[in-house]
């Protein structure tokens, strides 16, 4: 799929044509994406289910790629600040361990 700003919209449908299920179904089958117009105003976009799923997967892949890039950047920053120190990726279980240790330290009496 191309960039979202280049989302191809070759076909249109007028709101009045929504009354005809056959017209709507046929145009979606042929074009998969329709500009919805009321008179001369573009009011929305209608896409078929397969195109919607494709768009959702595309966005999910982009979000995963962004997350990997951000993780790599954070890792590089941490490694540069803690030269030679161990770097463990976070996890829910590690967070729980840290929280439990913190609570134990708070509960211990201070001399």
CSV table of N, CA and C in Angstrom, one decimal:
chain,number,residue,atom,x,y,z
A,1,UNK,N,0.9,-1.2,0.0
A,1,UNK,CA,0.0,0.0,0.0
A,1,UNK,C,0.9,1.2,0.0
A,2,UNK,N,0.5,2.2,-0.7
A,2,UNK,CA,1.3,3.5,-0.8
A,2,UNK,C,1.1,4.3,0.5
A,3,UNK,N,1.7,5.4,0.5
A,3,UNK,CA,1.6,6.3,1.6
A,3,UNK,C,0.2,6.7,1.8
A,4,UNK,N,-0.2,7.0,3.0
A,4,UNK,CA,-1.6,7.4,3.3
A,4,UNK,C,-2.0,8.6,2.6
A,5,UNK,N,-1.1,9.5,2.4
A,5,UNK,CA,-1.5,10.7,1.6
A,5,UNK,C,-1.7,10.5,0.1
A,6,UNK,N,-1.4,9.3,-0.3
A,6,UNK,CA,-1.5,8.9,-1.7
A,6,UNK,C,-2.6,7.8,-1.8
A,7,UNK,N,-3.4,7.7,-0.8
A,7,UNK,CA,-4.5,6.7,-0.8
A,7,UNK,C,-5.3,6.9,-2.1
A,8,UNK,N,-5.3,5.9,-3.0
A,8,UNK,CA,-6.0,6.1,-4.3
A,8,UNK,C,-7.5,6.1,-4.2
A,9,UNK,N,-8.1,7.1,-4.7
A,9,UNK,CA,-9.6,7.2,-4.7
A,9,UNK,C,-10.0,7.5,-6.1
A,10,UNK,N,-10.2,6.5,-6.9
A,10,UNK,CA,-10.5,6.7,-8.3
A,10,UNK,C,-12.0,6.9,-8.6
A,11,UNK,N,-12.8,6.5,-7.7
A,11,UNK,CA,-14.3,6.5,-7.9
A,11,UNK,C,-15.0,7.3,-6.9
A,12,UNK,N,-16.2,7.7,-7.2
A,12,UNK,CA,-17.1,8.5,-6.4
A,12,UNK,C,-18.4,7.8,-6.3
A,13,UNK,N,-19.1,8.2,-5.2
A,13,UNK,CA,-20.5,7.9,-5.1
A,13,UNK,C,-21.2,9.0,-4.4
A,14,UNK,N,-22.4,9.3,-4.9
A,14,UNK,CA,-23.2,10.4,-4.3
A,14,UNK,C,-24.0,9.8,-3.1
A,15,UNK,N,-24.3,10.6,-2.2
A,15,UNK,CA,-25.2,10.1,-1.0
A,15,UNK,C,-26.5,9.5,-1.5
A,16,UNK,N,-27.1,10.1,-2.5
A,16,UNK,CA,-28.3,9.6,-3.0
A,16,UNK,C,-28.2,8.2,-3.6
A,17,UNK,N,-27.0,7.8,-4.1
A,17,UNK,CA,-26.8,6.5,-4.6
A,17,UNK,C,-26.7,5.4,-3.6
A,18,UNK,N,-26.5,5.8,-2.3
A,18,UNK,CA,-26.5,4.8,-1.2
A,18,UNK,C,-27.8,4.1,-1.1
A,19,UNK,N,-28.9,4.6,-1.7
A,19,UNK,CA,-30.2,3.9,-1.7
A,19,UNK,C,-30.1,2.7,-2.5
A,20,UNK,N,-29.3,2.6,-3.5
A,20,UNK,CA,-29.2,1.4,-4.4
A,20,UNK,C,-28.0,0.5,-3.9
A,21,UNK,N,-28.4,-0.5,-3.2
A,21,UNK,CA,-27.4,-1.5,-2.7
A,21,UNK,C,-26.6,-2.0,-3.8
A,22,UNK,N,-27.2,-2.3,-5.0
A,22,UNK,CA,-26.5,-2.9,-6.1
A,22,UNK,C,-25.4,-1.9,-6.6
A,23,UNK,N,-25.7,-0.6,-6.7
A,23,UNK,CA,-24.8,0.4,-7.2
A,23,UNK,C,-23.6,0.5,-6.2
A,24,UNK,N,-23.9,0.6,-4.9
A,24,UNK,CA,-22.9,0.7,-3.9
A,24,UNK,C,-22.0,-0.6,-3.9
A,25,UNK,N,-22.6,-1.7,-3.9
A,25,UNK,CA,-21.8,-3.0,-3.9
A,25,UNK,C,-20.9,-3.1,-5.1
A,26,UNK,N,-21.5,-2.8,-6.3
A,26,UNK,CA,-20.7,-2.9,-7.5
A,26,UNK,C,-19.5,-2.0,-7.5
A,27,UNK,N,-19.7,-0.7,-7.1
A,27,UNK,CA,-18.6,0.2,-7.1
A,27,UNK,C,-17.5,-0.2,-6.1
A,28,UNK,N,-17.9,-0.7,-5.0
A,28,UNK,CA,-16.9,-1.1,-4.0
A,28,UNK,C,-16.2,-2.4,-4.5
A,29,UNK,N,-16.9,-3.2,-5.2
A,29,UNK,CA,-16.2,-4.4,-5.8
A,29,UNK,C,-15.2,-4.0,-6.8
A,30,UNK,N,-15.5,-3.0,-7.6
A,30,UNK,CA,-14.6,-2.6,-8.7
A,30,UNK,C,-13.5,-1.7,-8.2
A,31,UNK,N,-13.8,-0.7,-7.3
A,31,UNK,CA,-12.8,0.3,-6.9
A,31,UNK,C,-12.3,0.1,-5.5
A,32,UNK,N,-13.0,-0.6,-4.6
A,32,UNK,CA,-12.6,-0.8,-3.2
A,32,UNK,C,-12.6,0.4,-2.3
A,33,UNK,N,-12.5,1.6,-2.9
A,33,UNK,CA,-12.5,2.9,-2.2
A,33,UNK,C,-13.3,3.9,-3.0
A,34,UNK,N,-14.2,4.6,-2.3
A,34,UNK,CA,-15.1,5.6,-2.9
A,34,UNK,C,-15.1,6.9,-2.2
A,35,UNK,N,-14.9,8.0,-2.9
A,35,UNK,CA,-15.2,9.3,-2.3
A,35,UNK,C,-16.7,9.5,-2.2
A,36,UNK,N,-17.1,9.9,-1.1
A,36,UNK,CA,-18.6,10.1,-0.9
A,36,UNK,C,-18.8,11.6,-1.0
A,37,UNK,N,-19.7,12.0,-1.9
A,37,UNK,CA,-20.0,13.4,-2.2
A,37,UNK,C,-21.5,13.7,-1.9
A,38,UNK,N,-21.7,14.9,-1.4
A,38,UNK,CA,-23.0,15.4,-1.3
A,38,UNK,C,-23.0,16.7,-2.2
A,39,UNK,N,-23.6,16.7,-3.3
A,39,UNK,CA,-23.5,17.7,-4.3
A,39,UNK,C,-22.1,17.8,-4.7
A,40,UNK,N,-21.4,19.0,-4.5
A,40,UNK,CA,-20.0,19.1,-4.9
A,40,UNK,C,-19.1,19.0,-3.7
A,41,UNK,N,-19.6,18.7,-2.5
A,41,UNK,CA,-18.8,18.6,-1.3
A,41,UNK,C,-18.3,17.2,-1.1
A,42,UNK,N,-17.0,17.0,-0.9
A,42,UNK,CA,-16.5,15.7,-0.5
A,42,UNK,C,-16.8,15.6,1.0
A,43,UNK,N,-17.5,14.6,1.5
A,43,UNK,CA,-17.9,14.5,2.9
A,43,UNK,C,-17.2,13.2,3.5
A,44,UNK,N,-16.6,12.4,2.8
A,44,UNK,CA,-16.0,11.2,3.4
A,44,UNK,C,-15.5,10.2,2.4
A,45,UNK,N,-15.0,9.1,2.9
A,45,UNK,CA,-14.5,8.0,2.1
A,45,UNK,C,-15.1,6.7,2.6
A,46,UNK,N,-15.4,5.9,1.7
A,46,UNK,CA,-16.0,4.6,2.0
A,46,UNK,C,-15.0,3.5,1.4
A,47,UNK,N,-14.6,2.6,2.3
A,47,UNK,CA,-13.7,1.6,1.7
A,47,UNK,C,-14.3,0.2,2.1
A,48,UNK,N,-14.0,-0.8,1.2
A,48,UNK,CA,-14.5,-2.1,1.5
A,48,UNK,C,-13.7,-2.8,2.6
A,49,UNK,N,-14.2,-3.9,3.1
A,49,UNK,CA,-13.6,-4.5,4.3
A,49,UNK,C,-12.2,-5.0,4.1
A,50,UNK,N,-11.9,-5.5,3.0
A,50,UNK,CA,-10.5,-6.0,2.7
A,50,UNK,C,-9.5,-4.8,2.7
A,51,UNK,N,-9.9,-3.7,2.1
A,51,UNK,CA,-9.1,-2.5,2.1
A,51,UNK,C,-8.9,-2.0,3.5
A,52,UNK,N,-10.0,-2.0,4.3
A,52,UNK,CA,-9.9,-1.6,5.7
A,52,UNK,C,-8.9,-2.4,6.4
A,53,UNK,N,-9.0,-3.7,6.3
A,53,UNK,CA,-8.0,-4.6,7.0
A,53,UNK,C,-6.6,-4.4,6.5
A,54,UNK,N,-6.4,-4.2,5.2
A,54,UNK,CA,-5.1,-3.9,4.7
A,54,UNK,C,-4.5,-2.6,5.3
A,55,UNK,N,-5.4,-1.6,5.4
A,55,UNK,CA,-5.0,-0.3,6.0
A,55,UNK,C,-4.6,-0.5,7.5
A,56,UNK,N,-5.4,-1.3,8.2
A,56,UNK,CA,-5.1,-1.5,9.6
A,56,UNK,C,-3.8,-2.2,9.8
A,57,UNK,N,-3.5,-3.2,8.9
A,57,UNK,CA,-2.2,-4.0,9.0
A,57,UNK,C,-1.1,-3.0,8.6
A,58,UNK,N,-1.3,-2.2,7.7
A,58,UNK,CA,-0.3,-1.2,7.3
A,58,UNK,C,0.1,-0.3,8.4
A,59,UNK,N,-0.9,0.2,9.1
A,59,UNK,CA,-0.7,1.1,10.3
A,59,UNK,C,0.0,0.3,11.4
A,60,UNK,N,-0.4,-0.9,11.6
A,60,UNK,CA,0.2,-1.7,12.7
A,60,UNK,C,1.7,-2.0,12.4
A,61,UNK,N,2.0,-2.2,11.1
A,61,UNK,CA,3.4,-2.4,10.7
A,61,UNK,C,4.2,-1.2,11.0
A,62,UNK,N,3.6,0.0,10.6
A,62,UNK,CA,4.3,1.3,10.8
A,62,UNK,C,4.6,1.5,12.3
A,63,UNK,N,3.6,1.2,13.1
A,63,UNK,CA,3.7,1.5,14.6
A,63,UNK,C,4.8,0.5,15.1
A,64,UNK,N,4.8,-0.7,14.7
A,64,UNK,CA,5.9,-1.6,15.2
A,64,UNK,C,7.2,-1.2,14.7
A,65,UNK,N,7.4,-0.7,13.5
A,65,UNK,CA,8.6,-0.2,13.0
A,65,UNK,C,9.1,1.1,13.8
A,66,UNK,N,8.2,1.9,14.1
A,66,UNK,CA,8.5,3.1,15.0
A,66,UNK,C,8.9,2.7,16.4
A,67,UNK,N,8.2,1.7,16.9
A,67,UNK,CA,8.6,1.2,18.3
A,67,UNK,C,10.0,0.6,18.3
A,68,UNK,N,10.3,-0.2,17.2
A,68,UNK,CA,11.7,-0.7,17.1
A,68,UNK,C,12.7,0.4,17.0
A,69,UNK,N,12.5,1.4,16.2
A,69,UNK,CA,13.4,2.5,16.1
A,69,UNK,C,13.6,3.2,17.4
A,70,UNK,N,12.5,3.5,18.1
A,70,UNK,CA,12.5,4.2,19.3
A,70,UNK,C,13.3,3.4,20.4
A,71,UNK,N,13.1,2.1,20.4
A,71,UNK,CA,13.8,1.2,21.3
A,71,UNK,C,15.3,1.3,21.1
A,72,UNK,N,15.7,1.2,19.8
A,72,UNK,CA,17.1,1.3,19.4
A,72,UNK,C,17.7,2.6,19.8
A,73,UNK,N,17.0,3.7,19.6
A,73,UNK,CA,17.5,5.0,20.0
A,73,UNK,C,17.7,5.1,21.6
A,74,UNK,N,16.7,4.6,22.3
A,74,UNK,CA,16.8,4.6,23.8
A,74,UNK,C,17.9,3.7,24.2
A,75,UNK,N,18.1,2.6,23.6
A,75,UNK,CA,19.2,1.7,24.0
A,75,UNK,C,20.5,2.3,23.7
A,76,UNK,N,20.7,3.0,22.6
A,76,UNK,CA,21.9,3.7,22.3
A,76,UNK,C,22.2,4.8,23.3
A,77,UNK,N,21.2,5.5,23.7
A,77,UNK,CA,21.4,6.6,24.7
A,77,UNK,C,21.8,6.0,26.1
A,78,UNK,N,21.2,5.0,26.5
A,78,UNK,CA,21.5,4.3,27.8
A,78,UNK,C,22.9,3.7,27.7
A,79,UNK,N,23.2,3.0,26.6
A,79,UNK,CA,24.5,2.4,26.5
A,79,UNK,C,25.6,3.5,26.5
A,80,UNK,N,25.4,4.6,25.9
A,80,UNK,CA,26.4,5.7,25.9
A,80,UNK,C,26.6,6.3,27.3
A,81,UNK,N,25.5,6.3,28.1
A,81,UNK,CA,25.6,6.9,29.5
A,81,UNK,C,26.2,5.9,30.5
A,82,UNK,N,25.9,4.6,30.3
A,82,UNK,CA,26.4,3.6,31.2
A,82,UNK,C,27.4,2.7,30.5
A,83,UNK,N,28.5,3.3,30.2
A,83,UNK,CA,29.5,2.6,29.5
A,83,UNK,C,29.9,1.3,30.2
A,84,UNK,N,29.8,0.2,29.5
A,84,UNK,CA,30.2,-1.1,30.1
A,84,UNK,C,29.2,-1.7,31.0
A,85,UNK,N,28.1,-1.0,31.3
A,85,UNK,CA,27.1,-1.5,32.3
A,85,UNK,C,26.2,-2.4,31.6
A,86,UNK,N,25.6,-3.4,32.3
A,86,UNK,CA,24.7,-4.3,31.7
A,86,UNK,C,23.4,-3.6,31.4
A,87,UNK,N,22.8,-4.0,30.3
A,87,UNK,CA,21.5,-3.4,29.9
A,87,UNK,C,20.5,-4.5,29.7
A,88,UNK,N,19.5,-4.5,30.6
A,88,UNK,CA,18.5,-5.5,30.5
A,88,UNK,C,17.2,-4.9,29.9
A,89,UNK,N,16.6,-5.5,28.9
A,89,UNK,CA,15.3,-5.0,28.4
A,89,UNK,C,14.3,-5.1,29.5
A,90,UNK,N,13.4,-4.1,29.6
A,90,UNK,CA,12.3,-4.2,30.6
A,90,UNK,C,11.3,-5.2,30.3
A,91,UNK,N,10.6,-5.7,31.4
A,91,UNK,CA,9.5,-6.6,31.2
A,91,UNK,C,8.6,-6.4,32.4
A,92,UNK,N,7.4,-6.9,32.3
A,92,UNK,CA,6.5,-6.7,33.4
A,92,UNK,C,7.0,-7.5,34.7
A,93,UNK,N,7.6,-8.6,34.5
A,93,UNK,CA,8.1,-9.3,35.7
A,93,UNK,C,9.3,-8.6,36.3
A,94,UNK,N,10.1,-8.0,35.5
A,94,UNK,CA,11.2,-7.2,36.1
A,94,UNK,C,10.7,-6.0,36.9
A,95,UNK,N,9.7,-5.3,36.3
A,95,UNK,CA,9.1,-4.2,37.0
A,95,UNK,C,8.5,-4.7,38.3
A,96,UNK,N,7.8,-5.8,38.4
A,96,UNK,CA,7.3,-6.4,39.6
A,96,UNK,C,8.4,-6.6,40.6
A,97,UNK,N,9.5,-7.2,40.2
A,97,UNK,CA,10.7,-7.5,41.1
A,97,UNK,C,11.2,-6.2,41.7
A,98,UNK,N,11.3,-5.2,40.9
A,98,UNK,CA,11.9,-3.9,41.3
A,98,UNK,C,10.9,-3.3,42.4
A,99,UNK,N,9.6,-3.3,42.1
A,99,UNK,CA,8.6,-2.8,43.0
A,99,UNK,C,8.6,-3.5,44.3
A,100,UNK,N,8.7,-4.9,44.3
A,100,UNK,CA,8.8,-5.7,45.5
A,100,UNK,C,10.0,-5.3,46.3
A,101,UNK,N,11.2,-5.2,45.7
A,101,UNK,CA,12.4,-4.8,46.4
A,101,UNK,C,12.3,-3.4,47.0
A,102,UNK,N,11.7,-2.5,46.2
A,102,UNK,CA,11.4,-1.1,46.7
A,102,UNK,C,10.6,-1.2,48.0
A,103,UNK,N,9.5,-1.9,47.9
A,103,UNK,CA,8.6,-2.0,49.1
A,103,UNK,C,9.3,-2.6,50.3
A,104,UNK,N,10.1,-3.7,50.1
A,104,UNK,CA,10.9,-4.3,51.2
A,104,UNK,C,11.8,-3.2,51.8
A,105,UNK,N,12.5,-2.4,50.9
A,105,UNK,CA,13.4,-1.4,51.4
A,105,UNK,C,12.6,-0.3,52.3
A,106,UNK,N,11.4,0.0,51.9
A,106,UNK,CA,10.6,1.0,52.6
A,106,UNK,C,10.2,0.4,53.9
A,107,UNK,N,9.9,-0.9,54.0
A,107,UNK,CA,9.4,-1.5,55.2
A,107,UNK,C,10.5,-1.8,56.2
A,108,UNK,N,11.8,-1.9,55.8
A,108,UNK,CA,12.9,-2.1,56.7
A,108,UNK,C,13.1,-0.9,57.6
A,109,UNK,N,13.3,-1.2,58.9
A,109,UNK,CA,13.6,0.0,59.8
A,109,UNK,C,15.0,0.6,59.5
A,110,UNK,N,15.0,1.9,59.6
A,110,UNK,CA,16.3,2.6,59.4
A,110,UNK,C,17.0,2.7,60.7
A,111,UNK,N,18.4,2.6,60.7
A,111,UNK,CA,19.2,2.8,61.9
A,111,UNK,C,19.2,4.2,62.4
